[in-house]
Structure formats: C-alpha cells, structure tokens
PDB file of C-alpha atoms in Angstrom:
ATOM      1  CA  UNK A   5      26.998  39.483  56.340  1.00 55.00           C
ATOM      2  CA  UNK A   6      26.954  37.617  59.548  1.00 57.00           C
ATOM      3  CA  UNK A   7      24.063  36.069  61.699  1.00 59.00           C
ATOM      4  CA  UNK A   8      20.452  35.872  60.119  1.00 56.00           C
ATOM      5  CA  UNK A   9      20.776  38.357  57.701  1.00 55.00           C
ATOM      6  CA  UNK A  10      23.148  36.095  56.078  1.00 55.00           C
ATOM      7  CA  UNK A  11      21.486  33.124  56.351  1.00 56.00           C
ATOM      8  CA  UNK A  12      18.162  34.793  55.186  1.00 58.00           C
ATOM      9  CA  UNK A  13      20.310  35.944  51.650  1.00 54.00           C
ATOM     10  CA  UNK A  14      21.572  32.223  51.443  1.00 60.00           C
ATOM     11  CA  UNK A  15      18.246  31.425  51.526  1.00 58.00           C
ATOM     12  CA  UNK A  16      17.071  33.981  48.829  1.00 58.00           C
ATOM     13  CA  UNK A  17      19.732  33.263  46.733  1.00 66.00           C
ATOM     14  CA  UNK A  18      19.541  29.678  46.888  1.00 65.00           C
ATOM     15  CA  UNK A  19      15.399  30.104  46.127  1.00 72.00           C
ATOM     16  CA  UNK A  20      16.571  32.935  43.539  1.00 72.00           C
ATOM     17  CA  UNK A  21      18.398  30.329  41.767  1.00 75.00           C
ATOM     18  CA  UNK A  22      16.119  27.295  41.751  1.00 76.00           C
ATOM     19  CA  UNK A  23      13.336  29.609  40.625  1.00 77.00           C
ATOM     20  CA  UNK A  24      15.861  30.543  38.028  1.00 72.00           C
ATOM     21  CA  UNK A  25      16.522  27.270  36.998  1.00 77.00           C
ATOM     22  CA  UNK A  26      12.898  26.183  37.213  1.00 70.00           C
ATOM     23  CA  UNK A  27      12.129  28.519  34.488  1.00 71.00           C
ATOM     24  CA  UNK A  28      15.126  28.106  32.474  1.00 66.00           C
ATOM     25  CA  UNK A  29      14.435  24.188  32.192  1.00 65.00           C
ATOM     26  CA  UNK A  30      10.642  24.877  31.648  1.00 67.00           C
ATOM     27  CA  UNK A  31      11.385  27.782  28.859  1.00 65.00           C
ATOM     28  CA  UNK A  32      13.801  24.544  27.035  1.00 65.00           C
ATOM     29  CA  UNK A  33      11.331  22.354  27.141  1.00 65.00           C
ATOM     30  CA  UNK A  34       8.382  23.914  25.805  1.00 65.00           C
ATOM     31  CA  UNK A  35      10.784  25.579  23.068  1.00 60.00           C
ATOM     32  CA  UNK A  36      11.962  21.684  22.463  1.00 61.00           C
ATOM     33  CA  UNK A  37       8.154  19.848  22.202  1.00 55.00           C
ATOM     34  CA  UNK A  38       7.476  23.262  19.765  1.00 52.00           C
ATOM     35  CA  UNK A  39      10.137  22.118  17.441  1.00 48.00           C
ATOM     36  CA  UNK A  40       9.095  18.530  18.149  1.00 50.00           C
ATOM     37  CA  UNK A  41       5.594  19.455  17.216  1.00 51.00           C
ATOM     38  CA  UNK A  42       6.787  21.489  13.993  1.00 51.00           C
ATOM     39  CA  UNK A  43       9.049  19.025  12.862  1.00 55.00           C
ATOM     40  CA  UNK A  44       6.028  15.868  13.110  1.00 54.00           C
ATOM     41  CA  UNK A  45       3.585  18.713  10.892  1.00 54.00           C
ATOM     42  CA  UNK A  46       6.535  18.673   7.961  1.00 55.00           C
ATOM     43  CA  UNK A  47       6.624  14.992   8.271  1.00 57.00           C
ATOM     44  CA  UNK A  48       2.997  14.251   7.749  1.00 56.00           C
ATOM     45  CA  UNK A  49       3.346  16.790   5.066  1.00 52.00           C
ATOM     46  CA  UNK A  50       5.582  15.038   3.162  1.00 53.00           C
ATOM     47  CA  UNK A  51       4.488  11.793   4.240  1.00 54.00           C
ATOM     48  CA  UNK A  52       1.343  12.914   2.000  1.00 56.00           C
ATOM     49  CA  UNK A  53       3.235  14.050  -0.716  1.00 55.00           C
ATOM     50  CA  UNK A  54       5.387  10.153  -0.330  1.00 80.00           C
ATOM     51  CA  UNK A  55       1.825   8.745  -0.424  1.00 86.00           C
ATOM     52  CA  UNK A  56       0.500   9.960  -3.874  1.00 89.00           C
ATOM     53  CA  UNK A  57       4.126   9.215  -5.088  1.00 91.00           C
ATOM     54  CA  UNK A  58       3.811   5.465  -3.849  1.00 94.00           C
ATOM     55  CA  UNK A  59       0.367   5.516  -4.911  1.00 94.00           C
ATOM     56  CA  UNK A  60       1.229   6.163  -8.719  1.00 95.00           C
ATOM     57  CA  UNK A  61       3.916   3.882  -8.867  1.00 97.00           C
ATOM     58  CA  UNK A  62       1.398   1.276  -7.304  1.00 97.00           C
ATOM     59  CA  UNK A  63      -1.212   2.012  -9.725  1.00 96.00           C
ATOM     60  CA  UNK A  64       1.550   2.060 -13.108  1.00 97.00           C
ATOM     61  CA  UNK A  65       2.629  -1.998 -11.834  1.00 98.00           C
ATOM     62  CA  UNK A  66      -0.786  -2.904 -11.666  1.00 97.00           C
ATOM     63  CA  UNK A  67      -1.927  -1.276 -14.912  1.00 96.00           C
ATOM     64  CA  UNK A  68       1.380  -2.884 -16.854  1.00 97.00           C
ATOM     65  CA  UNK A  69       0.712  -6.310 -14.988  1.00 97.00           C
ATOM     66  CA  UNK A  70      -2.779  -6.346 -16.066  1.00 94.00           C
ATOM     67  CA  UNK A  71      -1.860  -5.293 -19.818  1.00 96.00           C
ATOM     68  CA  UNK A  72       0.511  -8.187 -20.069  1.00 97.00           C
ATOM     69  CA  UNK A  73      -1.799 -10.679 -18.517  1.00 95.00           C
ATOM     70  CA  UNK A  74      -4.664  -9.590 -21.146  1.00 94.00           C
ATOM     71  CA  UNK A  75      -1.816  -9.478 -23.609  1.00 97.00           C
ATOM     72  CA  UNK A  76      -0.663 -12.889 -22.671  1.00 97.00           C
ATOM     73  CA  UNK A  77       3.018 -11.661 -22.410  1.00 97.00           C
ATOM     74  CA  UNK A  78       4.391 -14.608 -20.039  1.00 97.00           C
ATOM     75  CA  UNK A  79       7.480 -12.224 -19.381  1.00 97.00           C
ATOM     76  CA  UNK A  80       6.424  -8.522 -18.633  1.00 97.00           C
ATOM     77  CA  UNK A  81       3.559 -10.443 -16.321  1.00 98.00           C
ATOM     78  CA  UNK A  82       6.178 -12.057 -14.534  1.00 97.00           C
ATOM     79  CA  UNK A  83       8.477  -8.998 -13.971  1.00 98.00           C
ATOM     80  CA  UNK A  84       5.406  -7.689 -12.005  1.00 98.00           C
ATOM     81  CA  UNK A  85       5.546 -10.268  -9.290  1.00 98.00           C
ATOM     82  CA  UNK A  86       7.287 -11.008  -6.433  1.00 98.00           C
ATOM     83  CA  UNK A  87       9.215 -14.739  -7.086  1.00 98.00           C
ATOM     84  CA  UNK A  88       9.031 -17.121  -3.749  1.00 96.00           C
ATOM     85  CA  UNK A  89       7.165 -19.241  -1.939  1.00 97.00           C
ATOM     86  CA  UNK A  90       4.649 -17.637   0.159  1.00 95.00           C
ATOM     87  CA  UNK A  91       3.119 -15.407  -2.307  1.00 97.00           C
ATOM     88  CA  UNK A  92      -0.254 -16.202  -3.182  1.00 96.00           C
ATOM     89  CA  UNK A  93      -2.926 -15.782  -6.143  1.00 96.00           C
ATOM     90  CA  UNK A  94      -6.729 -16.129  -5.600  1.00 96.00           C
ATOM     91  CA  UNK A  95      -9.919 -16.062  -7.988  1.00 92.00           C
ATOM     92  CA  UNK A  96     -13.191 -16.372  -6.891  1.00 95.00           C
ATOM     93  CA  UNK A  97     -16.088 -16.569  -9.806  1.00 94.00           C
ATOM     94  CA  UNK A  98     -19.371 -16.645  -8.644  1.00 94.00           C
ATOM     95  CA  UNK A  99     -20.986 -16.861 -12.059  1.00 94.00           C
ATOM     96  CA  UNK A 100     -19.036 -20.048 -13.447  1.00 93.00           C
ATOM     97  CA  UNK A 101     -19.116 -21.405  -9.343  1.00 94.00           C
ATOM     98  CA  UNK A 102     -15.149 -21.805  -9.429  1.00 95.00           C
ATOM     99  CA  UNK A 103     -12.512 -20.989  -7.004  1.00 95.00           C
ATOM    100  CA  UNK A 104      -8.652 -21.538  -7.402  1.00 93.00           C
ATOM    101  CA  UNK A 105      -5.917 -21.079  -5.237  1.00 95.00           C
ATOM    102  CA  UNK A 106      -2.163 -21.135  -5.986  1.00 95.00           C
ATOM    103  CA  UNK A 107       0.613 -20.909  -3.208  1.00 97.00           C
ATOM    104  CA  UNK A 108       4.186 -19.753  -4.103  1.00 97.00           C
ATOM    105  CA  UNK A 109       5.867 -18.662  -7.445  1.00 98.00           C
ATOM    106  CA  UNK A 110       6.584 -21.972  -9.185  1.00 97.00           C
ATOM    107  CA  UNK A 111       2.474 -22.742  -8.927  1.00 97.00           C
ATOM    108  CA  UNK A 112       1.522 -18.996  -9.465  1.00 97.00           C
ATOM    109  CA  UNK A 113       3.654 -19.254 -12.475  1.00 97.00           C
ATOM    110  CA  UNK A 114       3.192 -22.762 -13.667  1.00 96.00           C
ATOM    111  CA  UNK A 115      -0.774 -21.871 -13.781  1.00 94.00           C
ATOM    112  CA  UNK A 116      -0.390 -18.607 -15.328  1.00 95.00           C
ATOM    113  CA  UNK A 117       1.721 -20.408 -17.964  1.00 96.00           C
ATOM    114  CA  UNK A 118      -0.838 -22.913 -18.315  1.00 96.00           C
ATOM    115  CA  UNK A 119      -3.716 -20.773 -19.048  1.00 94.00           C
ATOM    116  CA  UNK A 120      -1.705 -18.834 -21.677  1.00 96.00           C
ATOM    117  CA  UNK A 121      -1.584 -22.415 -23.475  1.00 96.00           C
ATOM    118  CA  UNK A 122      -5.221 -23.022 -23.339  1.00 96.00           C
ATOM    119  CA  UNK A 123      -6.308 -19.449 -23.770  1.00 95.00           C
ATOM    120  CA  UNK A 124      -3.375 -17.882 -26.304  1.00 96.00           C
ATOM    121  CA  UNK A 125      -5.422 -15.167 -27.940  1.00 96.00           C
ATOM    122  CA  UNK A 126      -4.827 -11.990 -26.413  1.00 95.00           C
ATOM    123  CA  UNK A 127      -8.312 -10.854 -24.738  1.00 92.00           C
ATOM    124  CA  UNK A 128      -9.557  -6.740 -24.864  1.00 90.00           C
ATOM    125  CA  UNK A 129      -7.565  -5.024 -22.270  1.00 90.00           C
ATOM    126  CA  UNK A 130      -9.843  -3.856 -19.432  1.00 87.00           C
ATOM    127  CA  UNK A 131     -10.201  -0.059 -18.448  1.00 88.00           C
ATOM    128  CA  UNK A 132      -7.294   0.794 -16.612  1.00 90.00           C
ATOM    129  CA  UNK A 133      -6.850   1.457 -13.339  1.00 93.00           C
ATOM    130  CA  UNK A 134      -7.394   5.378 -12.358  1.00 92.00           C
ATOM    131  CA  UNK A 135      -8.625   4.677  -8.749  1.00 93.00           C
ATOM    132  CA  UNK A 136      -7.420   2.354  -6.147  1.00 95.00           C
ATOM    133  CA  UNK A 137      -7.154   2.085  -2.339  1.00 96.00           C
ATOM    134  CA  UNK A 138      -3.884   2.144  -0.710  1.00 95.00           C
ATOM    135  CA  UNK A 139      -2.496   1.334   2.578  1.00 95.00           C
ATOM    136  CA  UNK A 140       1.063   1.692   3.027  1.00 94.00           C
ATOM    137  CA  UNK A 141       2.820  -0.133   5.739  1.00 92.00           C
ATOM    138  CA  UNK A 142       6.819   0.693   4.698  1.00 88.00           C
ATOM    139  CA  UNK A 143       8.210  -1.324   1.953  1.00 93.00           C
ATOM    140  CA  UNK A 144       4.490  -3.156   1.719  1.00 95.00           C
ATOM    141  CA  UNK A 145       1.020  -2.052   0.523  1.00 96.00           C
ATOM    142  CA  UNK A 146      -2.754  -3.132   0.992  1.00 97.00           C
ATOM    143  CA  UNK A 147      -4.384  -2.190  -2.647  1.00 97.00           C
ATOM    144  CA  UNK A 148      -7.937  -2.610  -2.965  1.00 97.00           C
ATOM    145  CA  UNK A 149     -10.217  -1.508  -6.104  1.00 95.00           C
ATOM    146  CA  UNK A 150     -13.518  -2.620  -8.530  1.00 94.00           C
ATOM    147  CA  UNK A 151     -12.561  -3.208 -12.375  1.00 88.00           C
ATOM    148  CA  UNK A 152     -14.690  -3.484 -15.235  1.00 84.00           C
ATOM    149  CA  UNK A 153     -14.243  -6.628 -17.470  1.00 80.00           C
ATOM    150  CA  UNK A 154     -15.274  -7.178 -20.772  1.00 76.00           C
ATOM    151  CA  UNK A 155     -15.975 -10.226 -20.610  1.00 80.00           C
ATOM    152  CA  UNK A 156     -16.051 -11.452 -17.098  1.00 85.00           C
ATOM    153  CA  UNK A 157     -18.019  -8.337 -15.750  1.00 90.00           C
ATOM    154  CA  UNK A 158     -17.525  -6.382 -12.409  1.00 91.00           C
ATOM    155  CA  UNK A 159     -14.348  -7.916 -10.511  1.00 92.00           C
ATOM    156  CA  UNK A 160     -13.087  -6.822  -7.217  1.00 95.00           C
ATOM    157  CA  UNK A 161      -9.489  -6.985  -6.415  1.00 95.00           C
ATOM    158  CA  UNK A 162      -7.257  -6.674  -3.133  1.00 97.00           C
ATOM    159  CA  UNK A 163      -3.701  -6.802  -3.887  1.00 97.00           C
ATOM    160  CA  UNK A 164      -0.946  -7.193  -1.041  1.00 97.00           C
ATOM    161  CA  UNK A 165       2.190  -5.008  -3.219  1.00 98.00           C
ATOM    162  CA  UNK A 166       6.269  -5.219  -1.845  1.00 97.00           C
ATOM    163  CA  UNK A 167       8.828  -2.911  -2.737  1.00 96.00           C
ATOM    164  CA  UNK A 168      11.570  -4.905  -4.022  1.00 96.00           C
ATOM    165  CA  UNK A 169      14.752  -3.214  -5.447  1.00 95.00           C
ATOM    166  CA  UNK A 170      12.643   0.061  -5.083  1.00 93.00           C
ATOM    167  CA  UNK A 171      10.097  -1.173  -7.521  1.00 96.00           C
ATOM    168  CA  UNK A 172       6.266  -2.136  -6.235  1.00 98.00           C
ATOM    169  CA  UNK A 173       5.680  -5.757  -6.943  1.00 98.00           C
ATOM    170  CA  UNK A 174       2.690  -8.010  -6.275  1.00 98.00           C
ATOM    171  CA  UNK A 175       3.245 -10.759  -3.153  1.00 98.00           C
ATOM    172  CA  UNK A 176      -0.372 -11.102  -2.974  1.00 97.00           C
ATOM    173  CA  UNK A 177      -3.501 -11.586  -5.580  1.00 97.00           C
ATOM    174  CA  UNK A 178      -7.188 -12.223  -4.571  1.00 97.00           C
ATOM    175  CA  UNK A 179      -9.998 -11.694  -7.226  1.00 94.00           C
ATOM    176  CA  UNK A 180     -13.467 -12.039  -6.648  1.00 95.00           C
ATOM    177  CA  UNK A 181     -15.944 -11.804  -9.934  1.00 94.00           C
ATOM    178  CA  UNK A 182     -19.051 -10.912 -10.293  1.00 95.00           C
ATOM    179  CA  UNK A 183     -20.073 -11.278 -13.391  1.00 93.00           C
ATOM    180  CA  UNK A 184     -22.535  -9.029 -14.892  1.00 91.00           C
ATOM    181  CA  UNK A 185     -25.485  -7.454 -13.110  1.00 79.00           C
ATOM    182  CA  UNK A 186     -28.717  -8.511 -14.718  1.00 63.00           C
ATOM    183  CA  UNK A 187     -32.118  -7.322 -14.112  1.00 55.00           C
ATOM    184  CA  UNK A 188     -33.551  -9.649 -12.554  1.00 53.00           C
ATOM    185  CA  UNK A 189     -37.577  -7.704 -13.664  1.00 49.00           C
ATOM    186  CA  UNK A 190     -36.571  -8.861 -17.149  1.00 45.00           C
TER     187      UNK A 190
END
C-alpha cells in the first residue's frame, strides 16, 4: 500500500491497537479491584470470627483476675497483669468518698499486696463476667463493662488489655463504684 491508503491503515491500525489496549488495561483492572474487593469481604469475615476469639480470651483473663483478687491469691492476680512502669490502676467510690491512684507495677503491686494484709479473708466472688465491650486495636484492647458486687454494689469498669507472649494481660485498671441503688421514696 502506497500513498493515503497506506497512511489511512497506519492510522486504523495504530487506533485499532490503542483501542485494543484501552480495553485490555480496563478489562485488568476492573478484574483486579474485583479480587481486591473479594479478598477485603473474607478479611472482615474473619476479622469477625478473630474478634469473638479475642473477645473470649479477654473475658477468661478478666474472670481469672477477678477470682484471684476476691480469692486473695497474690500470685494468679499477678500473672494477670502487665509488669512495668506505666501501667496504671484506678478506683473511684462514691459511697465511702475515696479515690486512689497507683502508677506502675511496683505501686500496683505493693498496694494490692497491702490490702491482702489488711483484708486476708477471701470475699464472695462476684458474678462473672458474660458481657463486656471490646475494642481491639492489634496487640491492645479497650474493655468496658458493669459488675455486680456483693458487697460494694454496682461497679463500672474500663480496662486497657495487651497481648503479651500471646496472652491478654491488663496495662490498664479504672473502677468506678456505685454502691447500691436505694430508694430514695423510702
């Protein structure tokens, strides 16, 4: 082909092709963000299924940690905690108007110890835990939930939990009591 009949099938062939690959590269990439899209569905999936996992093993450290404290076993307690300085332990109880604070594992520990001296009877175990909030953030957790004590009344506790060694720990303790409701018509 000579003159403008070959320049005219240059010209379809060269438009031929980029329409070609146009479609080629569109066809790839809507194939690729399906698979994309597929594979982020089967990740949330089991994401969820990770959750209620996580969620379990939360709920089994703070049920044992609370068993021991009530029990006044110094040592399973302790296993249930994470050991350096910036964790921190809270309690807030409106009814006897006190508030403590410890910073750190040696004053976490040191005051836990302490109260076991002064108060070395085991107390009744409150109901465990079958509910709690959870917020997982990796290896950490935000655990929040309401707990009925016998003899302290309705507490509310947040929790900040680290996975140490694969094993949930507590880094983090704030408790806020209640007491018990009265009526106030009485």
């Amino acid at each position: 082909m000579s003159g403008a009949a070959g320049n005219n099938f240059e010209k379809y062939s060269m438009t031929t092709k980029k329409i070609m690959i146009f479609t080629l590269l569109t066809f790839l990439f809507t194939t690729s963000c399906e698979e994309v899209k597929k594979q982020g569905t089967e990740e949330i999936v089991k994401q969820q299924i990770d959750i209620e996992h996580e969620k379990e093993a939360i709920l089994e450290t703070l049920n044992n940690e609370t068993k021991a404290a009530f029990q006044r076993d110094y040592e399973a307690w302790s296993e249930k905690w994470v050991h350096d300085s910036n964790i921190t332990k809270i309690y807030i109880d409106f009814p006897e108007s006190t508030f403590s604070e410890s910073v750190g594992w040696n004053e976490i520990s040191q005051f836990v110890k302490a109260f076991i001296d002064d108060h070395p009877e085991p107390e009744p175990i409150p109901k465990l835990l079958d509910k709690i909030d959870v917020r997982l953030y990796g290896e950490g957790a935000w655990v929040t939930y309401e707990q009925q004590d016998s003899l302290r009344g309705r507490k509310r506790e947040t929790r900040l939990m680290e996975k140490v060694n694969g094993e949930w720990k507590i880094a983090g303790m704030q408790t806020t009591i209640y007491g018990f409701q009265t009526n106030e018509t009485e």
